[in-house]
Amino acid sequence: MKRSMKLAPVAMLGAVALVLTACSSSTTGGTATGPAASGLAGRGPITYVQGKDNSNVVKPLVATWNAAHPKEQVTFKEQTDSADQQHDDLVQNFQAKNPNYDVMSVDVIWTAEFAAKGWLQPLKGKQALDTSAMLPSTVKTATYNKVMYAAPVTTDGGILYYRKDLVPTPPKTWDEMMGMCTIAKAKKIGCYAGQFFKYEGLTVNSAEAVNSAGGTILGTDGKATVTSADAKKGLQNLATAYANGNIPKEAITFKEEEGRLAFENGKLMFLRNWPYVYNLAKTDGSSKVKETFAMAPLPGVTGPGASSLGGHNAAISVYSKNKATAADFLKFLTSTAQQKAFVSQGSLAPILTALYDDPALAAKSPYLPVLKTSLENAVPRPVTPFYPAVSKAVQDNAYGAIKGEVPVDKAMANMQKAIQAAGAQ
Amino acid sequence: MSTEPQSGTDLESGQAGSPPNPDKGDMVRKEATQGRAASMLIAPSIVVLTIVILYPVVSAVFQSFQKDAGLDSATGLFVAGGFAGIANYTHWILQQCTAGGVSVPCPPGTLGAQFWSSISTTFFFTVVTVILETAIGFGMAVIMARTFRGRGLLRASVLVPWAIPTAVTAKLWFFIFAFEGIANKMFGTSILWTGSENPARAGIIIADVWKTTPFMALLILAGLQIIPADVYEAAKVDGVTAWQRFRHITLPLVKPALLVAVLFRTLDALRMYDLPQIMTGGANNTTTLSILVVQEIRSGNFNSASALSTITFILIFLVALIFVKALGVNAVETTTVSGRGKAK
């Protein structure tokens, strides 16, 4: 009896732990017909989940919707500022099959992953969206396996910022730009920089280099294609420029902000960055280039280069009970009026082609016409459910190649193998 | 204490009135009821500990033997993986990846390829930072133990780096070590601190030493203060030099506290995450085991991340065991000895 008394707590510990483990081991799986088939006609209150509303766009938008739909109120659930935390929060709520996460804002690079997990409602039948007015490249970011899983809401593309006092006409091609670097060298400033530190930004920049040279990261069948001659030429462009000093040495530590500060301090002639730089470089007290910079599309082989795409899509959870309301809300988010609010209120680039030619908007956001060219030639980052691993394969190997530690040929061969090992075949 | 002088349900005799050994029977019963009461009293904390400590550990070990969800190429949807055996462990330890259904050595640019390098990085950071922090912390503790004007102020100010959250420290040093940052401006250098291996590692070590030395200093200071002053006085009377006093009095007497401090610090350093994550993002061979675990989780491979956590757990456990066995650290001994004494 004494022995059993002593063992009782131990046994209890074990039992509780086993029960808890068993409870949690419900696995994620293909939910082709289950939750995706229910709640399609449901109407009622829904929740919209998005990261921190820094520029106060979502709250007025939700208020407008709620005034018009008293029986289908939208509650805005605000997540944190950090993309990683937003991703983790969404994953946890999907795993818990939370029916209260009806519509959520999904980063373009997460869309395929969530779709493959069976968490996103395919936008078919009654949920279908008219995409004819949208930029085609943004629709691609929301499409996985030929099925549309989300509505593009905001987008983002790369722009070439240049010093118009040093270079009156911007370069149209990469070779032309490299030729202009003698001007920068004479002025003892850096010539070109993007985001070359080893993080997501390097994936964006490497993908742009590869796509602009005519290569691809993944083929249409989802298989790795980085050992093609064009793909190698793209990365070689960056490696050569770094080796001969056209890309300054310190650019290997640049993320968006470091590059912006260097450009604003007049230490760079060309900078590849996102549209947000425009307002800051124009208005920052410390900016030395307020009047002397301009914008152009990224340079390519013969014409504009292929920008990578940023931005967010909005998707409906398969666990939502009010999918009819949710589908209406997606249409509302992509309507002209709301898209205008995104750009004028939050400087978030719209996904409707027509808005880029709107003179009133262009007057307020002069980067729009340039961004339009950039987005028309844009290529989405690889749409794959293994995006984090594919991105790591690209950035790790590109980093070594740009720094000159690994020859481009070898780096690309390794990148190919690493993407295959990532599960993308 | 017991209110019944003689037990009616004596286990030994079974008879009321004529107990051959009333004391013993009473004790057995008392121990039984006390044991039951004790179980009841500790039950809530056991349940809480089970939920917050044992369950995650058991769950992680359980998960580490499951396959991660794989993609069904026909539907494009993920399907549950099933039982994996030790595949998740061999994936890390032998650095084997699967590409197109075949097992291949993990190519550069995969997390699997970084396993051994991240182990050596983790141990490198641990050894270097713990040695530096112990040495500098000892010096600080010796100074803080003296009596002088402004001692309170010194002790408080030394603690400032420790009081700042690590994430904030990391961001501060990230800016200091930026190309246009203070470090390069001050020394007139143009080092790419986060751009190659040695400067990146040096930067992380400097930041870690800056942050954690006060913690070591404080633990050692606590050890120094229990050394009675009269030992030193006696030594002084005997004409012992300062170095001999340090070597033969301070060191042996502070050793138990010092070893505990080193043990704690080592275990802490082995799971270093925030500093390298924020300062370099793991680039240039600064990926520690913890960073690797988080990256694997972010890739959606929870089961193989569980295997990696389990490996990390075993490694840290082994290090702690070596400390306790080989160096005789008694971080827990006093409590277990008295506990065992009571039980028997």
mmCIF file of C-alpha atoms in Angstrom, chain B:
data_model
loop_
_atom_site.group_PDB
_atom_site.id
_atom_site.type_symbol
_atom_site.label_atom_id
_atom_site.label_comp_id
_atom_site.label_asym_id
_atom_site.label_seq_id
_atom_site.Cartn_x
_atom_site.Cartn_y
_atom_site.Cartn_z
ATOM 1 C CA MET B 1 -0.398 15.094 16.822
ATOM 2 C CA SER B 2 -2.555 12.017 17.192
ATOM 3 C CA THR B 3 -5.375 12.338 19.685
ATOM 4 C CA GLU B 4 -5.944 8.607 20.112
ATOM 5 C CA PRO B 5 -3.580 7.067 22.599
ATOM 6 C CA GLN B 6 -4.204 3.549 21.377
ATOM 7 C CA SER B 7 -5.150 2.545 17.933
ATOM 8 C CA GLY B 8 -8.312 0.486 17.369
ATOM 9 C CA THR B 9 -7.245 -0.732 13.989
ATOM 10 C CA ASP B 10 -3.716 -1.694 14.783
ATOM 11 C CA LEU B 11 -2.308 -3.425 11.776
ATOM 12 C CA GLU B 12 0.259 -5.441 13.695
ATOM 13 C CA SER B 13 -1.925 -7.045 16.337
ATOM 14 C CA GLY B 14 -5.388 -6.746 14.856
ATOM 15 C CA GLN B 15 -6.613 -6.707 18.480
ATOM 16 C CA ALA B 16 -7.730 -3.712 20.488
ATOM 17 C CA GLY B 17 -6.526 -3.459 24.056
ATOM 18 C CA SER B 18 -3.367 -5.503 23.886
ATOM 19 C CA PRO B 19 -1.026 -3.916 21.456
ATOM 20 C CA PRO B 20 2.378 -5.533 21.549
ATOM 21 C CA ASN B 21 3.943 -2.589 19.870
ATOM 22 C CA PRO B 22 1.565 0.357 19.924
ATOM 23 C CA ASP B 23 4.178 2.879 18.880
ATOM 24 C CA LYS B 24 5.044 1.156 15.668
ATOM 25 C CA GLY B 25 1.439 0.546 14.640
ATOM 26 C CA ASP B 26 0.544 4.107 15.357
ATOM 27 C CA MET B 27 3.422 5.320 13.282
ATOM 28 C CA VAL B 28 2.461 3.222 10.288
ATOM 29 C CA ARG B 29 -1.070 4.543 10.413
ATOM 30 C CA LYS B 30 0.021 8.058 10.958
ATOM 31 C CA GLU B 31 2.422 7.830 8.074
ATOM 32 C CA ALA B 32 -0.329 6.453 5.864
ATOM 33 C CA THR B 33 -2.753 9.260 6.648
ATOM 34 C CA GLN B 34 0.013 11.814 6.430
ATOM 35 C CA GLY B 35 1.037 10.383 3.083
ATOM 36 C CA ARG B 36 -2.516 10.644 1.829
ATOM 37 C CA ALA B 37 -2.872 14.177 3.075
ATOM 38 C CA ALA B 38 0.451 15.084 1.548
ATOM 39 C CA SER B 39 -0.582 13.634 -1.816
ATOM 40 C CA MET B 40 -3.778 15.644 -1.685
ATOM 41 C CA LEU B 41 -1.881 18.790 -0.835
ATOM 42 C CA ILE B 42 0.707 18.457 -3.558
ATOM 43 C CA ALA B 43 -1.809 17.245 -6.143
ATOM 44 C CA PRO B 44 -2.650 20.727 -7.477
ATOM 45 C CA SER B 45 0.979 21.625 -8.032
ATOM 46 C CA ILE B 46 1.626 18.245 -9.618
ATOM 47 C CA VAL B 47 -1.239 18.810 -12.032
ATOM 48 C CA VAL B 48 0.059 22.266 -12.896
ATOM 49 C CA LEU B 49 3.607 20.975 -13.360
ATOM 50 C CA THR B 50 2.286 18.155 -15.494
ATOM 51 C CA ILE B 51 0.477 20.549 -17.774
ATOM 52 C CA VAL B 52 3.191 23.160 -18.113
ATOM 53 C CA ILE B 53 6.344 21.021 -17.980
ATOM 54 C CA LEU B 54 5.813 17.306 -18.369
ATOM 55 C CA TYR B 55 3.131 17.462 -21.034
ATOM 56 C CA PRO B 56 5.138 19.613 -23.471
ATOM 57 C CA VAL B 57 8.212 17.423 -22.977
ATOM 58 C CA VAL B 58 6.307 14.172 -23.479
ATOM 59 C CA SER B 59 4.383 15.674 -26.363
ATOM 60 C CA ALA B 60 7.565 16.866 -28.081
ATOM 61 C CA VAL B 61 9.163 13.437 -27.738
ATOM 62 C CA PHE B 62 5.968 11.810 -29.028
ATOM 63 C CA GLN B 63 5.784 14.186 -31.987
ATOM 64 C CA SER B 64 9.444 13.682 -32.829
ATOM 65 C CA PHE B 65 8.613 10.136 -33.917
ATOM 66 C CA GLN B 66 5.854 11.301 -36.275
ATOM 67 C CA LYS B 67 6.351 12.222 -39.917
ATOM 68 C CA ASP B 68 5.676 15.771 -40.996
ATOM 69 C CA ALA B 69 2.736 16.343 -43.285
ATOM 70 C CA GLY B 70 3.681 15.725 -46.902
ATOM 71 C CA LEU B 71 2.194 17.042 -50.095
ATOM 72 C CA ASP B 72 -0.116 14.815 -52.124
ATOM 73 C CA SER B 73 0.990 15.688 -55.637
ATOM 74 C CA ALA B 74 -2.416 14.748 -57.087
ATOM 75 C CA THR B 75 -4.496 17.147 -54.983
ATOM 76 C CA GLY B 76 -1.824 19.632 -53.991
ATOM 77 C CA LEU B 77 -2.979 19.265 -50.394
ATOM 78 C CA PHE B 78 -1.033 18.223 -47.335
ATOM 79 C CA VAL B 79 -1.650 14.762 -45.908
ATOM 80 C CA ALA B 80 -0.741 13.588 -42.426
ATOM 81 C CA GLY B 81 2.615 11.838 -42.269
ATOM 82 C CA GLY B 82 2.089 8.918 -39.859
ATOM 83 C CA PHE B 83 4.774 7.143 -37.848
ATOM 84 C CA ALA B 84 8.312 8.113 -38.773
ATOM 85 C CA GLY B 85 10.489 5.887 -36.615
ATOM 86 C CA ILE B 86 13.797 7.634 -36.023
ATOM 87 C CA ALA B 87 13.774 9.339 -39.430
ATOM 88 C CA ASN B 88 13.477 12.791 -37.879
ATOM 89 C CA TYR B 89 16.570 12.135 -35.773
ATOM 90 C CA THR B 90 18.642 10.747 -38.631
ATOM 91 C CA HIS B 91 17.538 13.737 -40.698
ATOM 92 C CA TRP B 92 19.401 15.995 -38.286
ATOM 93 C CA ILE B 93 22.255 13.866 -37.034
ATOM 94 C CA LEU B 94 23.223 12.302 -40.378
ATOM 95 C CA GLN B 95 22.066 15.413 -42.273
ATOM 96 C CA GLN B 96 19.905 13.438 -44.662
ATOM 97 C CA CYS B 97 17.233 15.188 -46.687
ATOM 98 C CA THR B 98 14.611 13.725 -48.970
ATOM 99 C CA ALA B 99 14.435 15.068 -52.494
ATOM 100 C CA GLY B 100 12.014 13.527 -54.951
ATOM 101 C CA GLY B 101 11.495 10.506 -52.706
ATOM 102 C CA VAL B 102 15.212 9.696 -52.462
ATOM 103 C CA SER B 103 17.439 10.242 -49.454
ATOM 104 C CA VAL B 104 20.318 12.605 -50.219
ATOM 105 C CA PRO B 105 22.847 14.482 -48.096
ATOM 106 C CA CYS B 106 21.288 17.830 -47.182
ATOM 107 C CA PRO B 107 22.530 20.422 -49.736
ATOM 108 C CA PRO B 108 23.658 23.889 -48.589
ATOM 109 C CA GLY B 109 20.643 26.128 -48.154
ATOM 110 C CA THR B 110 18.619 23.642 -46.142
ATOM 111 C CA LEU B 111 18.157 23.674 -42.382
ATOM 112 C CA GLY B 112 19.359 20.080 -42.142
ATOM 113 C CA ALA B 113 22.753 21.076 -43.544
ATOM 114 C CA GLN B 114 23.232 23.440 -40.619
ATOM 115 C CA PHE B 115 22.830 20.963 -37.783
ATOM 116 C CA TRP B 116 26.451 20.284 -36.899
ATOM 117 C CA SER B 117 27.601 23.793 -37.668
ATOM 118 C CA SER B 118 24.909 25.162 -35.380
ATOM 119 C CA ILE B 119 26.015 22.820 -32.607
ATOM 120 C CA SER B 120 29.594 23.989 -32.904
ATOM 121 C CA THR B 121 28.396 27.608 -33.054
ATOM 122 C CA THR B 122 26.311 27.127 -29.923
ATOM 123 C CA PHE B 123 29.178 25.555 -27.992
ATOM 124 C CA PHE B 124 31.624 28.153 -29.267
ATOM 125 C CA PHE B 125 29.403 30.969 -27.999
ATOM 126 C CA THR B 126 28.840 29.147 -24.724
ATOM 127 C CA VAL B 127 32.498 28.468 -23.949
ATOM 128 C CA VAL B 128 33.745 31.919 -24.915
ATOM 129 C CA THR B 129 30.988 33.925 -23.264
ATOM 130 C CA VAL B 130 30.972 31.907 -20.042
ATOM 131 C CA ILE B 131 34.761 32.198 -19.643
ATOM 132 C CA LEU B 132 34.714 35.937 -20.322
ATOM 133 C CA GLU B 133 31.700 36.568 -18.125
ATOM 134 C CA THR B 134 33.119 34.559 -15.240
ATOM 135 C CA ALA B 135 36.481 36.297 -15.373
ATOM 136 C CA ILE B 136 35.083 39.818 -15.704
ATOM 137 C CA GLY B 137 32.212 39.092 -13.327
ATOM 138 C CA PHE B 138 34.666 37.881 -10.692
ATOM 139 C CA GLY B 139 36.619 41.088 -10.965
ATOM 140 C CA MET B 140 33.459 43.165 -10.663
ATOM 141 C CA ALA B 141 32.293 41.125 -7.668
ATOM 142 C CA VAL B 142 35.603 41.600 -5.847
ATOM 143 C CA ILE B 143 35.346 45.352 -6.345
ATOM 144 C CA MET B 144 31.687 45.451 -5.329
ATOM 145 C CA ALA B 145 32.395 43.452 -2.174
ATOM 146 C CA ARG B 146 34.713 46.171 -0.819
ATOM 147 C CA THR B 147 33.396 48.869 1.437
ATOM 148 C CA PHE B 148 33.687 52.337 -0.053
ATOM 149 C CA ARG B 149 31.623 55.439 -0.653
ATOM 150 C CA GLY B 150 29.071 55.021 -3.420
ATOM 151 C CA ARG B 151 29.077 51.240 -3.250
ATOM 152 C CA GLY B 152 25.297 51.106 -3.495
ATOM 153 C CA LEU B 153 25.375 53.317 -6.555
ATOM 154 C CA LEU B 154 28.001 51.121 -8.211
ATOM 155 C CA ARG B 155 26.077 47.936 -7.482
ATOM 156 C CA ALA B 156 22.886 49.427 -8.876
ATOM 157 C CA SER B 157 24.533 50.796 -12.007
ATOM 158 C CA VAL B 158 26.301 47.510 -12.732
ATOM 159 C CA LEU B 159 22.891 45.880 -12.882
ATOM 160 C CA VAL B 160 21.556 48.181 -15.602
ATOM 161 C CA PRO B 161 22.593 46.000 -18.573
ATOM 162 C CA TRP B 162 21.037 42.961 -16.920
ATOM 163 C CA ALA B 163 17.793 44.848 -16.332
ATOM 164 C CA ILE B 164 17.372 45.704 -20.021
ATOM 165 C CA PRO B 165 15.387 43.057 -21.912
ATOM 166 C CA THR B 166 17.627 40.987 -24.201
ATOM 167 C CA ALA B 167 15.651 41.914 -27.298
ATOM 168 C CA VAL B 168 16.254 45.609 -26.594
ATOM 169 C CA THR B 169 19.950 44.956 -25.927
ATOM 170 C CA ALA B 170 20.185 43.074 -29.206
ATOM 171 C CA LYS B 171 18.567 45.916 -31.128
ATOM 172 C CA LEU B 172 20.893 48.463 -29.471
ATOM 173 C CA TRP B 173 23.981 46.486 -30.433
ATOM 174 C CA PHE B 174 22.534 45.878 -33.877
ATOM 175 C CA PHE B 175 22.519 49.641 -34.429
ATOM 176 C CA ILE B 176 25.952 50.049 -32.829
ATOM 177 C CA PHE B 177 27.402 47.460 -35.213
ATOM 178 C CA ALA B 178 25.622 48.747 -38.325
ATOM 179 C CA PHE B 179 27.964 49.863 -41.101
ATOM 180 C CA GLU B 180 27.158 53.503 -40.383
ATOM 181 C CA GLY B 181 26.905 52.754 -36.663
ATOM 182 C CA ILE B 182 28.710 54.053 -33.602
ATOM 183 C CA ALA B 183 31.300 51.285 -33.455
ATOM 184 C CA ASN B 184 32.686 52.095 -36.889
ATOM 185 C CA LYS B 185 32.413 55.864 -36.326
ATOM 186 C CA MET B 186 34.228 55.726 -32.982
ATOM 187 C CA PHE B 187 37.159 53.664 -34.150
ATOM 188 C CA GLY B 188 37.241 55.144 -37.640
ATOM 189 C CA THR B 189 36.943 51.678 -39.138
ATOM 190 C CA SER B 190 34.705 50.390 -41.888
ATOM 191 C CA ILE B 191 34.185 46.829 -40.694
ATOM 192 C CA LEU B 192 31.114 44.992 -41.971
ATOM 193 C CA TRP B 193 30.214 43.663 -38.541
ATOM 194 C CA THR B 194 27.285 41.585 -39.694
ATOM 195 C CA GLY B 195 28.774 40.825 -43.094
ATOM 196 C CA SER B 196 31.214 38.019 -42.299
ATOM 197 C CA GLU B 197 31.778 35.297 -39.744
ATOM 198 C CA ASN B 198 34.422 36.556 -37.329
ATOM 199 C CA PRO B 199 33.153 40.115 -36.829
ATOM 200 C CA ALA B 200 29.568 38.845 -36.518
ATOM 201 C CA ARG B 201 30.570 36.341 -33.838
ATOM 202 C CA ALA B 202 32.689 38.936 -32.058
ATOM 203 C CA GLY B 203 29.773 41.362 -32.066
ATOM 204 C CA ILE B 204 27.414 38.824 -30.554
ATOM 205 C CA ILE B 205 29.960 37.857 -27.901
ATOM 206 C CA ILE B 206 30.574 41.494 -26.967
ATOM 207 C CA ALA B 207 26.838 42.115 -26.639
ATOM 208 C CA ASP B 208 26.309 38.970 -24.588
ATOM 209 C CA VAL B 209 29.227 39.708 -22.251
ATOM 210 C CA TRP B 210 27.996 43.271 -21.786
ATOM 211 C CA LYS B 211 24.548 42.050 -20.901
ATOM 212 C CA THR B 212 25.209 39.020 -18.734
ATOM 213 C CA THR B 213 28.392 39.805 -16.808
ATOM 214 C CA PRO B 214 26.401 41.706 -14.141
ATOM 215 C CA PHE B 215 24.390 38.567 -13.483
ATOM 216 C CA MET B 216 27.580 36.559 -12.914
ATOM 217 C CA ALA B 217 29.015 39.366 -10.808
ATOM 218 C CA LEU B 218 25.949 39.368 -8.593
ATOM 219 C CA LEU B 219 25.939 35.598 -8.067
ATOM 220 C CA ILE B 220 29.651 35.627 -7.244
ATOM 221 C CA LEU B 221 29.177 38.640 -4.986
ATOM 222 C CA ALA B 222 26.618 36.666 -3.002
ATOM 223 C CA GLY B 223 29.206 33.913 -2.607
ATOM 224 C CA LEU B 224 31.886 36.389 -1.516
ATOM 225 C CA GLN B 225 29.703 37.925 1.148
ATOM 226 C CA ILE B 226 29.231 34.719 3.087
ATOM 227 C CA ILE B 227 32.982 34.472 3.658
ATOM 228 C CA PRO B 228 33.467 35.714 7.236
ATOM 229 C CA ALA B 229 35.686 38.763 7.550
ATOM 230 C CA ASP B 230 37.618 37.314 10.502
ATOM 231 C CA VAL B 231 39.207 34.685 8.271
ATOM 232 C CA TYR B 232 40.833 37.480 6.300
ATOM 233 C CA GLU B 233 41.766 39.319 9.488
ATOM 234 C CA ALA B 234 43.428 36.215 10.867
ATOM 235 C CA ALA B 235 45.319 35.787 7.614
ATOM 236 C CA LYS B 236 46.412 39.395 7.664
ATOM 237 C CA VAL B 237 47.669 39.030 11.224
ATOM 238 C CA ASP B 238 49.706 36.065 10.029
ATOM 239 C CA GLY B 239 51.211 38.244 7.331
ATOM 240 C CA VAL B 240 49.658 36.539 4.299
ATOM 241 C CA THR B 241 49.948 38.432 1.018
ATOM 242 C CA ALA B 242 46.911 39.640 -0.878
ATOM 243 C CA TRP B 243 47.442 37.096 -3.675
ATOM 244 C CA GLN B 244 47.726 34.230 -1.165
ATOM 245 C CA ARG B 245 44.564 35.391 0.582
ATOM 246 C CA PHE B 246 42.766 35.352 -2.733
ATOM 247 C CA ARG B 247 44.238 32.008 -3.789
ATOM 248 C CA HIS B 248 43.825 30.137 -0.501
ATOM 249 C CA ILE B 249 40.822 31.787 1.149
ATOM 250 C CA THR B 250 38.605 33.535 -1.370
ATOM 251 C CA LEU B 251 38.765 30.976 -4.182
ATOM 252 C CA PRO B 252 38.065 27.800 -2.158
ATOM 253 C CA LEU B 253 35.326 29.456 -0.130
ATOM 254 C CA VAL B 254 33.595 31.026 -3.106
ATOM 255 C CA LYS B 255 33.932 27.892 -5.234
ATOM 256 C CA PRO B 256 30.478 26.403 -4.516
ATOM 257 C CA ALA B 257 28.711 29.642 -5.421
ATOM 258 C CA LEU B 258 30.981 30.150 -8.407
ATOM 259 C CA LEU B 259 30.286 26.704 -9.823
ATOM 260 C CA VAL B 260 26.550 27.153 -9.465
ATOM 261 C CA ALA B 261 26.805 30.491 -11.247
ATOM 262 C CA VAL B 262 28.863 28.952 -14.068
ATOM 263 C CA LEU B 263 26.401 26.077 -14.368
ATOM 264 C CA PHE B 264 23.400 28.380 -14.627
ATOM 265 C CA ARG B 265 25.143 30.600 -17.110
ATOM 266 C CA THR B 266 26.246 27.641 -19.244
ATOM 267 C CA LEU B 267 22.753 26.184 -19.424
ATOM 268 C CA ASP B 268 21.461 29.633 -20.297
ATOM 269 C CA ALA B 269 24.064 30.200 -23.002
ATOM 270 C CA LEU B 270 23.376 26.823 -24.616
ATOM 271 C CA ARG B 271 19.895 27.977 -25.526
ATOM 272 C CA MET B 272 20.971 31.394 -26.763
ATOM 273 C CA TYR B 273 18.413 32.761 -29.219
ATOM 274 C CA ASP B 274 17.524 36.457 -29.133
ATOM 275 C CA LEU B 275 20.949 38.071 -29.559
ATOM 276 C CA PRO B 276 22.065 36.277 -32.740
ATOM 277 C CA GLN B 277 18.511 36.206 -34.105
ATOM 278 C CA ILE B 278 18.103 39.964 -33.872
ATOM 279 C CA MET B 279 21.697 40.995 -34.606
ATOM 280 C CA THR B 280 22.441 38.747 -37.581
ATOM 281 C CA GLY B 281 19.371 36.619 -38.193
ATOM 282 C CA GLY B 282 21.680 33.610 -38.023
ATOM 283 C CA ALA B 283 23.692 34.679 -41.073
ATOM 284 C CA ASN B 284 27.435 34.026 -41.371
ATOM 285 C CA ASN B 285 27.608 30.990 -39.109
ATOM 286 C CA THR B 286 25.869 32.509 -36.119
ATOM 287 C CA THR B 287 22.896 30.140 -36.221
ATOM 288 C CA THR B 288 22.491 28.554 -32.799
ATOM 289 C CA LEU B 289 20.474 25.421 -32.101
ATOM 290 C CA SER B 290 17.525 27.445 -30.808
ATOM 291 C CA ILE B 291 17.428 29.548 -33.976
ATOM 292 C CA LEU B 292 17.463 26.361 -36.023
ATOM 293 C CA VAL B 293 14.517 24.976 -34.027
ATOM 294 C CA VAL B 294 12.473 28.135 -34.569
ATOM 295 C CA GLN B 295 13.279 28.227 -38.292
ATOM 296 C CA GLU B 296 12.165 24.620 -38.609
ATOM 297 C CA ILE B 297 8.901 25.406 -36.788
ATOM 298 C CA ARG B 298 8.326 28.389 -39.081
ATOM 299 C CA SER B 299 8.762 26.046 -42.044
ATOM 300 C CA GLY B 300 5.768 24.129 -40.730
ATOM 301 C CA ASN B 301 7.758 20.990 -39.866
ATOM 302 C CA PHE B 302 6.660 20.681 -36.261
ATOM 303 C CA ASN B 303 7.628 17.050 -35.894
ATOM 304 C CA SER B 304 11.178 17.326 -37.109
ATOM 305 C CA ALA B 305 11.469 20.530 -35.045
ATOM 306 C CA SER B 306 10.384 18.427 -32.049
ATOM 307 C CA ALA B 307 13.170 15.975 -32.789
ATOM 308 C CA LEU B 308 15.640 18.851 -32.900
ATOM 309 C CA SER B 309 14.316 20.237 -29.597
ATOM 310 C CA THR B 310 14.667 16.814 -28.049
ATOM 311 C CA ILE B 311 18.273 16.612 -29.244
ATOM 312 C CA THR B 312 18.914 20.072 -27.798
ATOM 313 C CA PHE B 313 17.290 19.031 -24.532
ATOM 314 C CA ILE B 314 19.483 15.917 -24.302
ATOM 315 C CA LEU B 315 22.612 17.920 -25.067
ATOM 316 C CA ILE B 316 21.887 20.497 -22.371
ATOM 317 C CA PHE B 317 20.955 17.731 -19.954
ATOM 318 C CA LEU B 318 24.288 15.984 -20.603
ATOM 319 C CA VAL B 319 26.205 19.185 -20.015
ATOM 320 C CA ALA B 320 24.371 19.725 -16.724
ATOM 321 C CA LEU B 321 25.077 16.125 -15.740
ATOM 322 C CA ILE B 322 28.788 16.544 -16.459
ATOM 323 C CA PHE B 323 28.847 19.666 -14.319
ATOM 324 C CA VAL B 324 27.106 17.977 -11.416
ATOM 325 C CA LYS B 325 29.097 14.740 -11.586
ATOM 326 C CA ALA B 326 32.543 15.908 -12.600
ATOM 327 C CA LEU B 327 32.747 19.269 -10.906
ATOM 328 C CA GLY B 328 30.560 18.402 -7.954
ATOM 329 C CA VAL B 329 28.213 21.332 -8.335
ATOM 330 C CA ASN B 330 25.583 21.034 -5.652
ATOM 331 C CA ALA B 331 22.805 23.177 -6.967
ATOM 332 C CA VAL B 332 20.151 20.775 -5.714
ATOM 333 C CA GLU B 333 21.897 18.560 -3.195
ATOM 334 C CA THR B 334 20.962 20.314 0.034
ATOM 335 C CA THR B 335 17.275 19.946 -0.606
ATOM 336 C CA THR B 336 17.377 16.335 -1.800
ATOM 337 C CA VAL B 337 19.515 15.189 1.119
ATOM 338 C CA SER B 338 17.125 16.602 3.681
ATOM 339 C CA GLY B 339 14.184 15.281 1.679
ATOM 340 C CA ARG B 340 15.646 11.805 1.563
ATOM 341 C CA GLY B 341 16.457 11.968 5.261
ATOM 342 C CA LYS B 342 12.848 12.610 6.105
ATOM 343 C CA ALA B 343 11.511 9.918 3.851
ATOM 344 C CA LYS B 344 13.598 7.168 5.438
#
